[in-house]
PDB file of N, CA and C in Angstrom:
ATOM      1  N   GLN P   7      28.473  -4.443   1.625  1.00 68.00           N
ATOM      2  CA  GLN P   7      29.109  -5.346   1.989  1.00 68.00           C
ATOM      3  C   GLN P   7      29.937  -6.054   1.465  1.00 68.00           C
ATOM      4  N   ASN P   8      31.199  -6.024   1.497  1.00 71.00           N
ATOM      5  CA  ASN P   8      32.281  -6.334   0.926  1.00 71.00           C
ATOM      6  C   ASN P   8      31.664  -8.347   0.515  1.00 71.00           C
ATOM      7  N   LYS P   9      32.018  -8.744  -0.995  1.00 74.00           N
ATOM      8  CA  LYS P   9      31.391 -10.461  -0.783  1.00 74.00           C
ATOM      9  C   LYS P   9      32.980 -11.508  -0.470  1.00 74.00           C
ATOM     10  N   ASP P  10      33.915 -10.152  -0.241  1.00 75.00           N
ATOM     11  CA  ASP P  10      35.307 -11.753   0.536  1.00 75.00           C
ATOM     12  C   ASP P  10      35.196 -11.342   2.474  1.00 75.00           C
ATOM     13  N   LYS P  11      34.977 -12.442   3.039  1.00 75.00           N
ATOM     14  CA  LYS P  11      34.415 -12.492   4.100  1.00 75.00           C
ATOM     15  C   LYS P  11      35.910 -12.045   5.293  1.00 75.00           C
ATOM     16  N   SER P  12      36.689 -12.050   4.321  1.00 78.00           N
ATOM     17  CA  SER P  12      38.379 -11.098   5.180  1.00 78.00           C
ATOM     18  C   SER P  12      38.033  -9.407   4.619  1.00 78.00           C
ATOM     19  N   LYS P  13      37.529  -9.623   4.384  1.00 76.00           N
ATOM     20  CA  LYS P  13      37.541  -8.053   3.881  1.00 76.00           C
ATOM     21  C   LYS P  13      35.948  -7.347   4.621  1.00 76.00           C
ATOM     22  N   ALA P  14      35.193  -8.003   5.183  1.00 73.00           N
ATOM     23  CA  ALA P  14      34.068  -7.335   5.352  1.00 73.00           C
ATOM     24  C   ALA P  14      33.668  -6.763   6.713  1.00 73.00           C
ATOM     25  N   ASP P  15      33.539  -6.243   7.355  1.00 76.00           N
ATOM     26  CA  ASP P  15      33.372  -5.248   8.477  1.00 76.00           C
ATOM     27  C   ASP P  15      33.091  -6.426   9.805  1.00 76.00           C
ATOM     28  N   ALA P  16      33.613  -6.428  10.980  1.00 78.00           N
ATOM     29  CA  ALA P  16      33.928  -7.052  11.474  1.00 78.00           C
ATOM     30  C   ALA P  16      32.286  -7.094  12.335  1.00 78.00           C
ATOM     31  N   GLY P  17      32.174  -8.772  12.734  1.00 76.00           N
ATOM     32  CA  GLY P  17      30.605  -8.624  13.161  1.00 76.00           C
ATOM     33  C   GLY P  17      29.078  -8.421  11.981  1.00 76.00           C
ATOM     34  N   TYR P  18      29.493  -8.248  11.000  1.00 77.00           N
ATOM     35  CA  TYR P  18      28.436  -8.705   9.843  1.00 77.00           C
ATOM     36  C   TYR P  18      29.107  -9.567   8.857  1.00 77.00           C
ATOM     37  N   PRO P  19      27.790 -11.055   8.347  1.00 79.00           N
ATOM     38  CA  PRO P  19      28.362 -11.415   7.196  1.00 79.00           C
ATOM     39  C   PRO P  19      28.739 -10.844   6.114  1.00 79.00           C
ATOM     40  N   ALA P  20      29.381 -11.344   4.899  1.00 75.00           N
ATOM     41  CA  ALA P  20      29.635 -10.774   3.636  1.00 75.00           C
ATOM     42  C   ALA P  20      28.601 -10.560   2.876  1.00 75.00           C
ATOM     43  N   GLY P  21      28.446  -9.324   2.108  1.00 79.00           N
ATOM     44  CA  GLY P  21      27.340  -9.117   1.219  1.00 79.00           C
ATOM     45  C   GLY P  21      27.610  -9.360  -0.171  1.00 79.00           C
ATOM     46  N   ILE P  22      26.098  -8.978  -0.667  1.00 84.00           N
ATOM     47  CA  ILE P  22      26.013  -9.004  -2.123  1.00 84.00           C
ATOM     48  C   ILE P  22      27.661  -8.628  -3.140  1.00 84.00           C
ATOM     49  N   GLY P  23      28.355  -7.956  -2.968  1.00 83.00           N
ATOM     50  CA  GLY P  23      29.123  -6.324  -3.378  1.00 83.00           C
ATOM     51  C   GLY P  23      28.243  -6.088  -3.890  1.00 83.00           C
ATOM     52  N   VAL P  24      29.134  -4.341  -4.112  1.00 87.00           N
ATOM     53  CA  VAL P  24      29.012  -3.890  -5.094  1.00 87.00           C
ATOM     54  C   VAL P  24      28.536  -3.454  -6.591  1.00 87.00           C
ATOM     55  N   LYS P  25      29.131  -4.593  -7.116  1.00 91.00           N
ATOM     56  CA  LYS P  25      28.576  -4.775  -8.505  1.00 91.00           C
ATOM     57  C   LYS P  25      27.238  -5.436  -8.835  1.00 91.00           C
ATOM     58  N   ASN P  26      26.826  -6.087  -7.461  1.00 91.00           N
ATOM     59  CA  ASN P  26      25.878  -7.445  -7.845  1.00 91.00           C
ATOM     60  C   ASN P  26      24.748  -6.311  -6.924  1.00 91.00           C
ATOM     61  N   SER P  27      25.239  -5.116  -6.113  1.00 92.00           N
ATOM     62  CA  SER P  27      24.227  -4.268  -5.775  1.00 92.00           C
ATOM     63  C   SER P  27      23.489  -3.322  -6.773  1.00 92.00           C
ATOM     64  N   LEU P  28      24.652  -2.819  -7.247  1.00 95.00           N
ATOM     65  CA  LEU P  28      24.052  -1.619  -8.564  1.00 95.00           C
ATOM     66  C   LEU P  28      23.368  -2.311  -9.399  1.00 95.00           C
ATOM     67  N   LEU P  29      23.317  -3.664 -10.062  1.00 96.00           N
ATOM     68  CA  LEU P  29      22.162  -4.217 -10.869  1.00 96.00           C
ATOM     69  C   LEU P  29      20.712  -4.642 -10.489  1.00 96.00           C
ATOM     70  N   LEU P  30      21.163  -4.843  -8.911  1.00 96.00           N
ATOM     71  CA  LEU P  30      19.911  -4.879  -8.241  1.00 96.00           C
ATOM     72  C   LEU P  30      19.036  -3.227  -8.217  1.00 96.00           C
ATOM     73  N   LEU P  31      19.823  -2.481  -7.994  1.00 97.00           N
ATOM     74  CA  LEU P  31      19.230  -1.470  -7.862  1.00 97.00           C
ATOM     75  C   LEU P  31      18.712  -0.917  -9.519  1.00 97.00           C
ATOM     76  N   GLY P  32      19.480  -1.167 -10.207  1.00 98.00           N
ATOM     77  CA  GLY P  32      18.865  -1.040 -11.186  1.00 98.00           C
ATOM     78  C   GLY P  32      17.780  -1.317 -11.994  1.00 98.00           C
ATOM     79  N   VAL P  33      17.768  -2.902 -11.818  1.00 98.00           N
ATOM     80  CA  VAL P  33      16.371  -3.538 -11.829  1.00 98.00           C
ATOM     81  C   VAL P  33      15.041  -3.274 -11.283  1.00 98.00           C
ATOM     82  N   VAL P  34      15.314  -2.771 -10.189  1.00 98.00           N
ATOM     83  CA  VAL P  34      14.172  -1.797  -9.308  1.00 98.00           C
ATOM     84  C   VAL P  34      14.022  -1.207 -10.389  1.00 98.00           C
ATOM     85  N   ASN P  35      14.868   0.258 -10.662  1.00 98.00           N
ATOM     86  CA  ASN P  35      14.898   1.601 -11.084  1.00 98.00           C
ATOM     87  C   ASN P  35      14.004   0.675 -12.622  1.00 98.00           C
ATOM     88  N   ILE P  36      14.428   0.207 -13.175  1.00 97.00           N
ATOM     89  CA  ILE P  36      13.445  -0.074 -14.521  1.00 97.00           C
ATOM     90  C   ILE P  36      11.903  -0.959 -14.175  1.00 97.00           C
ATOM     91  N   LEU P  37      12.017  -1.602 -13.146  1.00 97.00           N
ATOM     92  CA  LEU P  37      10.760  -1.941 -12.729  1.00 97.00           C
ATOM     93  C   LEU P  37      10.139  -1.139 -12.376  1.00 97.00           C
ATOM     94  N   GLY P  38      10.344  -0.063 -11.563  1.00 96.00           N
ATOM     95  CA  GLY P  38       9.792   0.994 -11.209  1.00 96.00           C
ATOM     96  C   GLY P  38       9.244   1.959 -12.144  1.00 96.00           C
ATOM     97  N   PHE P  39      10.078   2.362 -13.847  1.00 95.00           N
ATOM     98  CA  PHE P  39      10.060   2.859 -14.390  1.00 95.00           C
ATOM     99  C   PHE P  39       8.608   2.561 -15.053  1.00 95.00           C
ATOM    100  N   LEU P  40       8.795   0.793 -15.332  1.00 95.00           N
ATOM    101  CA  LEU P  40       7.802  -0.031 -16.174  1.00 95.00           C
ATOM    102  C   LEU P  40       6.301   0.105 -15.576  1.00 95.00           C
ATOM    103  N   PHE P  41       6.095   0.188 -14.325  1.00 93.00           N
ATOM    104  CA  PHE P  41       4.793   0.128 -13.788  1.00 93.00           C
ATOM    105  C   PHE P  41       4.177   1.592 -13.537  1.00 93.00           C
ATOM    106  N   THR P  42       5.371   2.606 -13.876  1.00 92.00           N
ATOM    107  CA  THR P  42       4.729   4.249 -13.957  1.00 92.00           C
ATOM    108  C   THR P  42       3.441   4.186 -15.027  1.00 92.00           C
ATOM    109  N   PHE P  43       3.918   3.239 -16.408  1.00 90.00           N
ATOM    110  CA  PHE P  43       2.714   3.572 -16.915  1.00 90.00           C
ATOM    111  C   PHE P  43       1.318   2.717 -17.144  1.00 90.00           C
ATOM    112  N   LEU P  44       1.889   1.974 -15.940  1.00 88.00           N
ATOM    113  CA  LEU P  44       0.058   1.349 -15.790  1.00 88.00           C
ATOM    114  C   LEU P  44      -0.380   2.145 -14.792  1.00 88.00           C
ATOM    115  N   VAL P  45      -0.423   3.409 -14.933  1.00 83.00           N
ATOM    116  CA  VAL P  45      -1.071   4.356 -13.722  1.00 83.00           C
ATOM    117  C   VAL P  45      -1.852   5.141 -14.590  1.00 83.00           C
ATOM    118  N   PRO P  46      -3.568   5.231 -14.883  1.00 80.00           N
ATOM    119  CA  PRO P  46      -4.269   6.223 -15.820  1.00 80.00           C
ATOM    120  C   PRO P  46      -3.535   7.635 -15.475  1.00 80.00           C
ATOM    121  N   GLU P  47      -3.867   8.105 -16.897  1.00 82.00           N
ATOM    122  CA  GLU P  47      -3.357   9.620 -16.576  1.00 82.00           C
ATOM    123  C   GLU P  47      -4.498  10.268 -16.072  1.00 82.00           C
ATOM    124  N   ALA P  48      -4.380  11.332 -15.390  1.00 81.00           N
ATOM    125  CA  ALA P  48      -5.572  11.933 -14.473  1.00 81.00           C
ATOM    126  C   ALA P  48      -6.356  13.123 -15.328  1.00 81.00           C
ATOM    127  N   ASN P  49      -5.608  13.809 -16.227  1.00 86.00           N
ATOM    128  CA  ASN P  49      -6.733  14.633 -17.361  1.00 86.00           C
ATOM    129  C   ASN P  49      -7.465  15.221 -16.916  1.00 86.00           C
ATOM    130  N   GLY P  50      -6.996  16.038 -15.526  1.00 85.00           N
ATOM    131  CA  GLY P  50      -7.266  17.362 -14.582  1.00 85.00           C
ATOM    132  C   GLY P  50      -8.134  16.838 -13.910  1.00 85.00           C
ATOM    133  N   LYS P  51      -8.171  15.443 -13.712  1.00 85.00           N
ATOM    134  CA  LYS P  51      -9.394  15.324 -12.531  1.00 85.00           C
ATOM    135  C   LYS P  51      -8.730  15.322 -11.267  1.00 85.00           C
ATOM    136  N   SER P  52      -9.701  15.413  -9.966  1.00 85.00           N
ATOM    137  CA  SER P  52      -9.266  15.155  -8.418  1.00 85.00           C
ATOM    138  C   SER P  52      -8.987  13.416  -8.666  1.00 85.00           C
ATOM    139  N   LEU P  53      -8.516  13.168  -7.749  1.00 81.00           N
ATOM    140  CA  LEU P  53      -8.234  11.852  -6.929  1.00 81.00           C
ATOM    141  C   LEU P  53      -9.147  11.636  -6.778  1.00 81.00           C
ATOM    142  N   GLU P  54     -10.626  12.017  -6.162  1.00 85.00           N
ATOM    143  CA  GLU P  54     -11.419  11.530  -5.679  1.00 85.00           C
ATOM    144  C   GLU P  54     -12.391  11.160  -7.273  1.00 85.00           C
ATOM    145  N   GLU P  55     -12.577  12.085  -8.087  1.00 85.00           N
ATOM    146  CA  GLU P  55     -13.039  11.633  -9.416  1.00 85.00           C
ATOM    147  C   GLU P  55     -12.298  10.699 -10.042  1.00 85.00           C
ATOM    148  N   MET P  56     -11.125   9.842 -10.053  1.00 82.00           N
ATOM    149  CA  MET P  56     -10.276   9.151 -10.401  1.00 82.00           C
ATOM    150  C   MET P  56     -11.340   7.674  -9.870  1.00 82.00           C
ATOM    151  N   SER P  57     -11.025   8.182  -8.291  1.00 82.00           N
ATOM    152  CA  SER P  57     -11.400   6.533  -7.569  1.00 82.00           C
ATOM    153  C   SER P  57     -12.842   6.408  -7.716  1.00 82.00           C
ATOM    154  N   GLY P  58     -13.389   7.733  -8.114  1.00 82.00           N
ATOM    155  CA  GLY P  58     -15.188   6.504  -7.964  1.00 82.00           C
ATOM    156  C   GLY P  58     -15.461   7.005  -6.028  1.00 82.00           C
ATOM    157  N   GLU P  59     -15.202   7.467  -5.805  1.00 81.00           N
ATOM    158  CA  GLU P  59     -15.126   7.918  -4.110  1.00 81.00           C
ATOM    159  C   GLU P  59     -16.700   8.891  -3.908  1.00 81.00           C
ATOM    160  N   ASN P  60     -16.821  10.018  -5.078  1.00 78.00           N
ATOM    161  CA  ASN P  60     -18.008  10.590  -4.570  1.00 78.00           C
ATOM    162  C   ASN P  60     -19.404   9.797  -4.826  1.00 78.00           C
ATOM    163  N   GLU P  61     -18.972   9.105  -6.385  1.00 76.00           N
ATOM    164  CA  GLU P  61     -19.930   8.480  -6.833  1.00 76.00           C
ATOM    165  C   GLU P  61     -20.665   7.463  -5.567  1.00 76.00           C
ATOM    166  N   GLU P  62     -19.850   6.699  -5.039  1.00 63.00           N
ATOM    167  CA  GLU P  62     -19.851   5.874  -4.106  1.00 63.00           C
ATOM    168  C   GLU P  62     -21.346   6.873  -2.674  1.00 63.00           C
ATOM    169  N   GLU P  63     -20.435   7.821  -2.197  1.00 64.00           N
ATOM    170  CA  GLU P  63     -21.474   8.789  -0.938  1.00 64.00           C
ATOM    171  C   GLU P  63     -22.621   9.234  -1.847  1.00 64.00           C
ATOM    172  N   ALA P  64     -22.844   9.408  -3.336  1.00 64.00           N
ATOM    173  CA  ALA P  64     -23.910   9.906  -4.134  1.00 64.00           C
ATOM    174  C   ALA P  64     -25.007   8.930  -3.769  1.00 64.00           C
ATOM    175  N   ASP P  65     -24.437   7.773  -4.744  1.00 65.00           N
ATOM    176  CA  ASP P  65     -25.137   6.737  -4.478  1.00 65.00           C
ATOM    177  C   ASP P  65     -25.666   6.146  -3.028  1.00 65.00           C
ATOM    178  N   THR P  66     -24.938   6.234  -2.103  1.00 64.00           N
ATOM    179  CA  THR P  66     -25.497   5.816  -0.934  1.00 64.00           C
ATOM    180  C   THR P  66     -26.536   6.907  -0.184  1.00 64.00           C
ATOM    181  N   ASN P  67     -25.821   8.243  -0.125  1.00 63.00           N
ATOM    182  CA  ASN P  67     -27.286   9.149  -0.055  1.00 63.00           C
ATOM    183  C   ASN P  67     -28.245   9.086  -0.432  1.00 63.00           C
ATOM    184  N   GLY P  68     -28.822   9.140  -1.807  1.00 62.00           N
ATOM    185  CA  GLY P  68     -29.753   9.049  -2.652  1.00 62.00           C
ATOM    186  C   GLY P  68     -30.792   7.688  -2.221  1.00 62.00           C
ATOM    187  N   GLU P  69     -29.940   6.569  -1.319  1.00 61.00           N
ATOM    188  CA  GLU P  69     -30.431   5.503  -1.240  1.00 61.00           C
ATOM    189  C   GLU P  69     -31.454   5.641   0.052  1.00 61.00           C
ATOM    190  N   LEU P  70     -30.241   7.002   1.108  1.00 58.00           N
ATOM    191  CA  LEU P  70     -31.150   6.732   2.308  1.00 58.00           C
ATOM    192  C   LEU P  70     -32.558   7.558   2.020  1.00 58.00           C
ATOM    193  N   GLU P  71     -31.999   8.413   1.235  1.00 61.00           N
ATOM    194  CA  GLU P  71     -33.290   9.151   1.096  1.00 61.00           C
ATOM    195  C   GLU P  71     -34.671   8.761   0.557  1.00 61.00           C
ATOM    196  N   GLN P  72     -34.298   8.187  -0.187  1.00 62.00           N
ATOM    197  CA  GLN P  72     -35.955   6.719  -0.696  1.00 62.00           C
ATOM    198  C   GLN P  72     -36.053   6.331   0.565  1.00 62.00           C
ATOM    199  N   SER P  73     -34.921   5.467   0.808  1.00 59.00           N
ATOM    200  CA  SER P  73     -35.823   4.816   2.358  1.00 59.00           C
ATOM    201  C   SER P  73     -36.100   5.535   3.282  1.00 59.00           C
ATOM    202  N   HIS P  74     -35.908   7.135   3.460  1.00 59.00           N
ATOM    203  CA  HIS P  74     -36.821   7.713   4.632  1.00 59.00           C
ATOM    204  C   HIS P  74     -38.149   7.969   3.571  1.00 59.00           C
ATOM    205  N   SER P  75     -38.192   8.622   2.329  1.00 60.00           N
ATOM    206  CA  SER P  75     -39.273   9.324   1.734  1.00 60.00           C
ATOM    207  C   SER P  75     -40.359   7.687   1.844  1.00 60.00           C
ATOM    208  N   HIS P  76     -39.627   6.957   1.762  1.00 58.00           N
ATOM    209  CA  HIS P  76     -40.884   5.582   1.817  1.00 58.00           C
ATOM    210  C   HIS P  76     -41.579   5.620   3.114  1.00 58.00           C
ATOM    211  N   ASN P  77     -40.775   5.202   4.356  1.00 59.00           N
ATOM    212  CA  ASN P  77     -41.023   5.447   5.150  1.00 59.00           C
ATOM    213  C   ASN P  77     -41.841   6.602   5.291  1.00 59.00           C
ATOM    214  N   LYS P  78     -41.680   7.597   5.460  1.00 56.00           N
ATOM    215  CA  LYS P  78     -42.842   8.683   5.501  1.00 56.00           C
ATOM    216  C   LYS P  78     -44.021   8.524   4.754  1.00 56.00           C
ATOM    217  N   THR P  79     -44.272   8.194   3.698  1.00 54.00           N
ATOM    218  CA  THR P  79     -45.502   7.603   2.829  1.00 54.00           C
ATOM    219  C   THR P  79     -46.244   6.346   3.341  1.00 54.00           C
TER     220      THR P  79
END
């Protein structure tokens, strides 16, 4: 929306303008580019391996098996 209230569409408040909109878009794009480098490299691993999801389940299953074997003796 145009900054000038006389040029703005009826019923809408004045906006930040095209120049400021493009500057804001550029800043968001640069931040997205920089944050991309914070994502670890996959190196052929699946998402489950990277998150450690499988190890948590294995630990839980191991603990359950140990507690069941303890109860049987």
